[in-house]
Amino acid sequence: QVQLVESGGDSVQAGGSLRLSCVASGYAYRTYSNYCMGWFRRAPGKEREGVAFLYSGATDYADSVKGRFAISRDSAKKTLYLQMNSLKSEDSAMYYCAAKPVCYTITKSLSDFTTWGQGTQVTVSS
């Protein structure tokens, strides 16, 4: 059974940093390396939105986090990361990682991702 488990969420002051991790299980090494991966978030009262995306060596970001967040993957550890710097109160949300198994190019579309983690909470206080 394929699973994604996020960790690293916390409460921090504005301007601080956090690194989120997402460990995958149930994927073969070669398969995981070829997956599209993404980080999404959902703040109270708002819809889930895409934050950062990765496929092979390509990355893409929502405009609101460009220059502050960085997505990366350690395929040997089957772990996806989201380094978040210069955090703002508007970054407060539940953060989810997601995977798209059959992938040929980077995607930012929420509906393309078929496997989701349970989320990790990030709270930024000003």
Short mmCIF file of N, CA and C in Angstrom, two decimals:
data_model
loop_
_atom_site.label_atom_id
_atom_site.label_comp_id
_atom_site.label_asym_id
_atom_site.label_seq_id
_atom_site.Cartn_x
_atom_site.Cartn_y
_atom_site.Cartn_z
N GLN A 1 0.85 -1.19 0.00
CA GLN A 1 0.00 0.00 0.00
C GLN A 1 0.88 1.24 0.00
N VAL A 2 0.61 2.13 -0.95
CA VAL A 2 1.40 3.35 -1.06
C VAL A 2 0.93 4.35 -0.02
N GLN A 3 1.90 4.94 0.68
CA GLN A 3 1.57 5.95 1.69
C GLN A 3 2.55 7.11 1.64
N LEU A 4 2.05 8.29 2.00
CA LEU A 4 2.87 9.48 2.17
C LEU A 4 2.64 9.99 3.58
N VAL A 5 3.70 10.26 4.31
CA VAL A 5 3.59 10.74 5.67
C VAL A 5 4.42 12.01 5.83
N GLU A 6 3.74 13.12 6.14
CA GLU A 6 4.41 14.40 6.32
C GLU A 6 4.82 14.60 7.78
N SER A 7 5.83 15.42 7.95
CA SER A 7 6.27 15.83 9.29
C SER A 7 6.99 17.16 9.18
N GLY A 8 7.25 17.77 10.33
CA GLY A 8 8.04 19.00 10.35
C GLY A 8 7.22 20.25 10.61
N GLY A 9 5.90 20.14 10.59
CA GLY A 9 5.08 21.31 10.88
C GLY A 9 5.27 21.77 12.32
N ASP A 10 5.12 23.06 12.53
CA ASP A 10 5.34 23.63 13.86
C ASP A 10 4.77 25.03 13.91
N SER A 11 4.86 25.65 15.08
CA SER A 11 4.49 27.05 15.25
C SER A 11 5.76 27.87 15.30
N VAL A 12 5.85 28.90 14.46
CA VAL A 12 7.05 29.73 14.40
C VAL A 12 6.66 31.20 14.30
N GLN A 13 7.63 32.05 14.58
CA GLN A 13 7.43 33.49 14.43
C GLN A 13 7.61 33.87 12.96
N ALA A 14 6.95 34.94 12.57
CA ALA A 14 7.14 35.47 11.22
C ALA A 14 8.63 35.76 10.99
N GLY A 15 9.07 35.43 9.79
CA GLY A 15 10.49 35.58 9.46
C GLY A 15 11.30 34.33 9.71
N GLY A 16 10.72 33.37 10.38
CA GLY A 16 11.41 32.13 10.69
C GLY A 16 11.40 31.14 9.55
N SER A 17 11.97 29.97 9.82
CA SER A 17 12.09 28.92 8.80
C SER A 17 11.60 27.58 9.35
N LEU A 18 11.16 26.74 8.44
CA LEU A 18 10.80 25.37 8.75
C LEU A 18 11.15 24.50 7.55
N ARG A 19 11.43 23.22 7.82
CA ARG A 19 11.59 22.27 6.74
C ARG A 19 10.60 21.14 6.94
N LEU A 20 9.74 20.97 5.97
CA LEU A 20 8.78 19.87 5.99
C LEU A 20 9.38 18.67 5.25
N SER A 21 9.01 17.49 5.73
CA SER A 21 9.44 16.25 5.09
C SER A 21 8.23 15.40 4.75
N CYS A 22 8.36 14.60 3.72
CA CYS A 22 7.29 13.69 3.32
C CYS A 22 7.93 12.38 2.90
N VAL A 23 7.73 11.36 3.73
CA VAL A 23 8.33 10.06 3.47
C VAL A 23 7.34 9.17 2.74
N ALA A 24 7.79 8.57 1.66
CA ALA A 24 6.94 7.67 0.87
C ALA A 24 7.26 6.22 1.19
N SER A 25 6.24 5.42 1.25
CA SER A 25 6.42 3.98 1.42
C SER A 25 5.54 3.26 0.41
N GLY A 26 5.98 2.07 0.03
CA GLY A 26 5.21 1.30 -0.93
C GLY A 26 5.61 1.54 -2.36
N TYR A 27 6.54 2.51 -2.59
CA TYR A 27 7.03 2.78 -3.93
C TYR A 27 8.37 2.08 -4.13
N ALA A 28 8.57 1.53 -5.30
CA ALA A 28 9.90 1.05 -5.63
C ALA A 28 10.79 2.25 -5.91
N TYR A 29 12.09 2.13 -5.67
CA TYR A 29 13.02 3.25 -5.82
C TYR A 29 12.90 3.88 -7.20
N ARG A 30 12.94 3.03 -8.25
CA ARG A 30 12.93 3.57 -9.61
C ARG A 30 11.60 4.23 -9.90
N THR A 31 10.54 3.66 -9.40
CA THR A 31 9.23 4.24 -9.63
C THR A 31 9.11 5.59 -8.94
N TYR A 32 9.52 5.68 -7.69
CA TYR A 32 9.40 6.92 -6.94
C TYR A 32 10.18 8.03 -7.61
N SER A 33 11.34 7.72 -8.14
CA SER A 33 12.17 8.75 -8.75
C SER A 33 11.49 9.39 -9.95
N ASN A 34 10.56 8.70 -10.58
CA ASN A 34 9.91 9.21 -11.77
C ASN A 34 8.56 9.88 -11.49
N TYR A 35 8.16 9.90 -10.25
CA TYR A 35 6.87 10.49 -9.92
C TYR A 35 6.94 12.01 -9.93
N CYS A 36 5.82 12.63 -10.29
CA CYS A 36 5.64 14.05 -10.01
C CYS A 36 5.26 14.18 -8.54
N MET A 37 5.85 15.14 -7.88
CA MET A 37 5.54 15.38 -6.47
C MET A 37 5.16 16.83 -6.28
N GLY A 38 4.35 17.05 -5.25
CA GLY A 38 3.95 18.43 -4.98
C GLY A 38 3.64 18.66 -3.52
N TRP A 39 3.74 19.89 -3.12
CA TRP A 39 3.29 20.35 -1.81
C TRP A 39 2.09 21.27 -2.03
N PHE A 40 1.05 21.03 -1.26
CA PHE A 40 -0.16 21.85 -1.29
C PHE A 40 -0.44 22.32 0.13
N ARG A 41 -1.31 23.32 0.25
CA ARG A 41 -1.70 23.77 1.59
C ARG A 41 -3.15 24.22 1.58
N ARG A 42 -3.75 24.17 2.75
CA ARG A 42 -5.11 24.64 2.90
C ARG A 42 -5.23 25.40 4.21
N ALA A 43 -5.56 26.67 4.10
CA ALA A 43 -5.78 27.50 5.28
C ALA A 43 -7.26 27.44 5.64
N PRO A 44 -7.61 27.71 6.88
CA PRO A 44 -9.02 27.67 7.30
C PRO A 44 -9.87 28.57 6.43
N GLY A 45 -10.97 28.04 5.93
CA GLY A 45 -11.88 28.82 5.12
C GLY A 45 -11.46 29.02 3.68
N LYS A 46 -10.34 28.42 3.28
CA LYS A 46 -9.84 28.58 1.92
C LYS A 46 -9.72 27.22 1.24
N GLU A 47 -9.64 27.26 -0.08
CA GLU A 47 -9.46 26.03 -0.83
C GLU A 47 -7.99 25.60 -0.80
N ARG A 48 -7.78 24.30 -1.04
CA ARG A 48 -6.42 23.80 -1.12
C ARG A 48 -5.72 24.42 -2.33
N GLU A 49 -4.48 24.84 -2.13
CA GLU A 49 -3.74 25.47 -3.21
C GLU A 49 -2.36 24.84 -3.35
N GLY A 50 -1.87 24.85 -4.56
CA GLY A 50 -0.54 24.32 -4.82
C GLY A 50 0.53 25.29 -4.38
N VAL A 51 1.61 24.77 -3.85
CA VAL A 51 2.71 25.58 -3.33
C VAL A 51 3.99 25.35 -4.11
N ALA A 52 4.38 24.09 -4.25
CA ALA A 52 5.65 23.77 -4.91
C ALA A 52 5.53 22.41 -5.59
N PHE A 53 6.26 22.28 -6.71
CA PHE A 53 6.08 21.11 -7.56
C PHE A 53 7.43 20.65 -8.08
N LEU A 54 7.54 19.33 -8.30
CA LEU A 54 8.83 18.79 -8.73
C LEU A 54 8.61 17.59 -9.65
N TYR A 55 9.39 17.56 -10.73
CA TYR A 55 9.44 16.38 -11.58
C TYR A 55 10.83 16.31 -12.20
N SER A 56 11.49 15.20 -12.00
CA SER A 56 12.86 15.03 -12.47
C SER A 56 13.69 16.19 -11.93
N GLY A 57 14.32 16.96 -12.75
CA GLY A 57 15.12 18.07 -12.26
C GLY A 57 14.42 19.40 -12.28
N ALA A 58 13.14 19.40 -12.63
CA ALA A 58 12.39 20.65 -12.76
C ALA A 58 11.58 20.95 -11.51
N THR A 59 11.50 22.23 -11.17
CA THR A 59 10.69 22.67 -10.05
C THR A 59 9.84 23.87 -10.49
N ASP A 60 8.76 24.08 -9.78
CA ASP A 60 7.90 25.24 -10.03
C ASP A 60 7.24 25.62 -8.72
N TYR A 61 6.84 26.89 -8.62
CA TYR A 61 6.30 27.39 -7.36
C TYR A 61 5.13 28.33 -7.59
N ALA A 62 4.28 28.39 -6.60
CA ALA A 62 3.26 29.42 -6.60
C ALA A 62 3.95 30.78 -6.45
N ASP A 63 3.37 31.79 -7.07
CA ASP A 63 3.97 33.12 -7.01
C ASP A 63 4.16 33.60 -5.58
N SER A 64 3.25 33.22 -4.71
CA SER A 64 3.27 33.70 -3.33
C SER A 64 4.46 33.18 -2.52
N VAL A 65 5.11 32.12 -3.01
CA VAL A 65 6.22 31.53 -2.24
C VAL A 65 7.55 31.56 -2.99
N LYS A 66 7.54 32.04 -4.23
CA LYS A 66 8.78 32.08 -5.01
C LYS A 66 9.85 32.89 -4.30
N GLY A 67 11.04 32.34 -4.26
CA GLY A 67 12.15 33.01 -3.60
C GLY A 67 12.22 32.75 -2.10
N ARG A 68 11.18 32.13 -1.54
CA ARG A 68 11.17 31.85 -0.10
C ARG A 68 11.14 30.34 0.19
N PHE A 69 10.49 29.58 -0.66
CA PHE A 69 10.34 28.13 -0.46
C PHE A 69 11.17 27.39 -1.49
N ALA A 70 11.62 26.19 -1.12
CA ALA A 70 12.37 25.35 -2.05
C ALA A 70 11.95 23.89 -1.87
N ILE A 71 11.61 23.24 -2.97
CA ILE A 71 11.22 21.83 -2.94
C ILE A 71 12.39 20.99 -3.42
N SER A 72 12.59 19.86 -2.79
CA SER A 72 13.66 18.96 -3.20
C SER A 72 13.26 17.53 -2.86
N ARG A 73 14.02 16.59 -3.42
CA ARG A 73 13.71 15.18 -3.19
C ARG A 73 14.99 14.39 -3.02
N ASP A 74 15.00 13.49 -2.06
CA ASP A 74 16.07 12.52 -1.89
C ASP A 74 15.47 11.17 -2.26
N SER A 75 15.73 10.73 -3.49
CA SER A 75 15.10 9.51 -3.96
C SER A 75 15.56 8.28 -3.20
N ALA A 76 16.82 8.27 -2.78
CA ALA A 76 17.33 7.13 -2.02
C ALA A 76 16.58 6.96 -0.71
N LYS A 77 16.16 8.07 -0.12
CA LYS A 77 15.41 8.04 1.13
C LYS A 77 13.90 8.10 0.90
N LYS A 78 13.50 8.21 -0.38
CA LYS A 78 12.08 8.34 -0.73
C LYS A 78 11.44 9.46 0.09
N THR A 79 12.13 10.55 0.15
CA THR A 79 11.67 11.67 0.97
C THR A 79 11.63 12.95 0.16
N LEU A 80 10.53 13.65 0.26
CA LEU A 80 10.33 14.96 -0.35
C LEU A 80 10.45 16.01 0.73
N TYR A 81 11.07 17.13 0.40
CA TYR A 81 11.26 18.21 1.37
C TYR A 81 10.64 19.51 0.86
N LEU A 82 10.29 20.35 1.82
CA LEU A 82 9.90 21.72 1.50
C LEU A 82 10.61 22.62 2.52
N GLN A 83 11.62 23.32 2.06
CA GLN A 83 12.31 24.30 2.90
C GLN A 83 11.56 25.61 2.79
N MET A 84 11.12 26.12 3.92
CA MET A 84 10.33 27.35 3.95
C MET A 84 11.08 28.40 4.75
N ASN A 85 11.44 29.49 4.11
CA ASN A 85 12.16 30.59 4.75
C ASN A 85 11.31 31.85 4.71
N SER A 86 11.69 32.81 5.53
CA SER A 86 10.99 34.10 5.58
C SER A 86 9.48 33.90 5.68
N LEU A 87 9.08 33.07 6.61
CA LEU A 87 7.67 32.73 6.74
C LEU A 87 6.83 33.94 7.13
N LYS A 88 5.62 33.95 6.58
CA LYS A 88 4.67 35.02 6.85
C LYS A 88 3.42 34.42 7.49
N SER A 89 2.63 35.25 8.12
CA SER A 89 1.42 34.76 8.77
C SER A 89 0.48 34.11 7.75
N GLU A 90 0.50 34.61 6.52
CA GLU A 90 -0.37 34.05 5.49
C GLU A 90 0.09 32.68 5.00
N ASP A 91 1.25 32.23 5.45
CA ASP A 91 1.70 30.87 5.14
C ASP A 91 1.10 29.84 6.09
N SER A 92 0.42 30.30 7.11
CA SER A 92 -0.20 29.37 8.07
C SER A 92 -1.25 28.52 7.37
N ALA A 93 -1.12 27.21 7.51
CA ALA A 93 -2.03 26.29 6.83
C ALA A 93 -1.66 24.86 7.19
N MET A 94 -2.52 23.95 6.79
CA MET A 94 -2.16 22.53 6.81
C MET A 94 -1.46 22.25 5.48
N TYR A 95 -0.29 21.65 5.56
CA TYR A 95 0.50 21.36 4.37
C TYR A 95 0.43 19.87 4.06
N TYR A 96 0.21 19.57 2.78
CA TYR A 96 0.08 18.20 2.32
C TYR A 96 1.10 17.94 1.21
N CYS A 97 1.66 16.74 1.20
CA CYS A 97 2.43 16.34 0.03
C CYS A 97 1.57 15.39 -0.79
N ALA A 98 1.86 15.33 -2.08
CA ALA A 98 1.06 14.54 -2.99
C ALA A 98 1.93 14.01 -4.11
N ALA A 99 1.49 12.91 -4.70
CA ALA A 99 2.24 12.25 -5.76
C ALA A 99 1.35 11.97 -6.96
N LYS A 100 1.95 12.09 -8.14
CA LYS A 100 1.30 11.71 -9.40
C LYS A 100 2.15 10.61 -10.01
N PRO A 101 1.65 9.37 -10.00
CA PRO A 101 2.49 8.23 -10.39
C PRO A 101 2.94 8.24 -11.84
N VAL A 102 2.05 8.51 -12.78
CA VAL A 102 2.40 8.49 -14.19
C VAL A 102 2.65 9.93 -14.60
N CYS A 103 3.88 10.25 -14.88
CA CYS A 103 4.23 11.66 -15.06
C CYS A 103 5.27 11.79 -16.17
N TYR A 104 5.03 12.72 -17.07
CA TYR A 104 5.97 12.96 -18.17
C TYR A 104 6.49 14.39 -18.17
N THR A 105 5.81 15.27 -17.43
CA THR A 105 6.24 16.65 -17.32
C THR A 105 5.69 17.21 -16.02
N ILE A 106 6.29 18.25 -15.54
CA ILE A 106 5.89 18.83 -14.27
C ILE A 106 4.45 19.32 -14.36
N THR A 107 3.71 19.14 -13.29
CA THR A 107 2.32 19.57 -13.26
C THR A 107 2.03 20.30 -11.97
N LYS A 108 1.13 21.27 -12.05
CA LYS A 108 0.70 22.04 -10.89
C LYS A 108 -0.79 21.81 -10.60
N SER A 109 -1.41 20.94 -11.38
CA SER A 109 -2.84 20.74 -11.27
C SER A 109 -3.18 19.81 -10.11
N LEU A 110 -3.99 20.29 -9.20
CA LEU A 110 -4.36 19.51 -8.03
C LEU A 110 -4.99 18.19 -8.43
N SER A 111 -5.82 18.18 -9.44
CA SER A 111 -6.54 16.98 -9.84
C SER A 111 -5.63 15.90 -10.42
N ASP A 112 -4.41 16.25 -10.80
CA ASP A 112 -3.47 15.27 -11.34
C ASP A 112 -2.87 14.38 -10.25
N PHE A 113 -2.88 14.84 -9.02
CA PHE A 113 -2.22 14.12 -7.94
C PHE A 113 -3.20 13.14 -7.30
N THR A 114 -2.80 11.88 -7.24
CA THR A 114 -3.73 10.82 -6.83
C THR A 114 -3.42 10.23 -5.46
N THR A 115 -2.24 10.50 -4.93
CA THR A 115 -1.88 9.98 -3.61
C THR A 115 -1.53 11.15 -2.71
N TRP A 116 -2.14 11.18 -1.53
CA TRP A 116 -1.99 12.32 -0.62
C TRP A 116 -1.62 11.85 0.77
N GLY A 117 -0.84 12.69 1.45
CA GLY A 117 -0.57 12.46 2.86
C GLY A 117 -1.67 13.06 3.72
N GLN A 118 -1.51 12.90 5.03
CA GLN A 118 -2.53 13.37 5.97
C GLN A 118 -2.33 14.83 6.37
N GLY A 119 -1.17 15.37 6.11
CA GLY A 119 -0.93 16.78 6.38
C GLY A 119 -0.13 17.04 7.64
N THR A 120 0.51 18.20 7.66
CA THR A 120 1.24 18.67 8.83
C THR A 120 0.97 20.15 8.98
N GLN A 121 0.70 20.59 10.21
CA GLN A 121 0.25 21.97 10.45
C GLN A 121 1.41 22.94 10.60
N VAL A 122 1.32 24.04 9.88
CA VAL A 122 2.28 25.14 10.02
C VAL A 122 1.52 26.37 10.49
N THR A 123 1.98 26.95 11.59
CA THR A 123 1.36 28.15 12.13
C THR A 123 2.44 29.22 12.28
N VAL A 124 2.21 30.36 11.65
CA VAL A 124 3.17 31.45 11.69
C VAL A 124 2.52 32.63 12.40
N SER A 125 3.12 33.07 13.47
CA SER A 125 2.57 34.18 14.23
C SER A 125 3.38 35.45 13.96
N SER A 126 2.67 36.56 13.88
CA SER A 126 3.35 37.83 13.57
C SER A 126 3.62 38.62 14.83
#
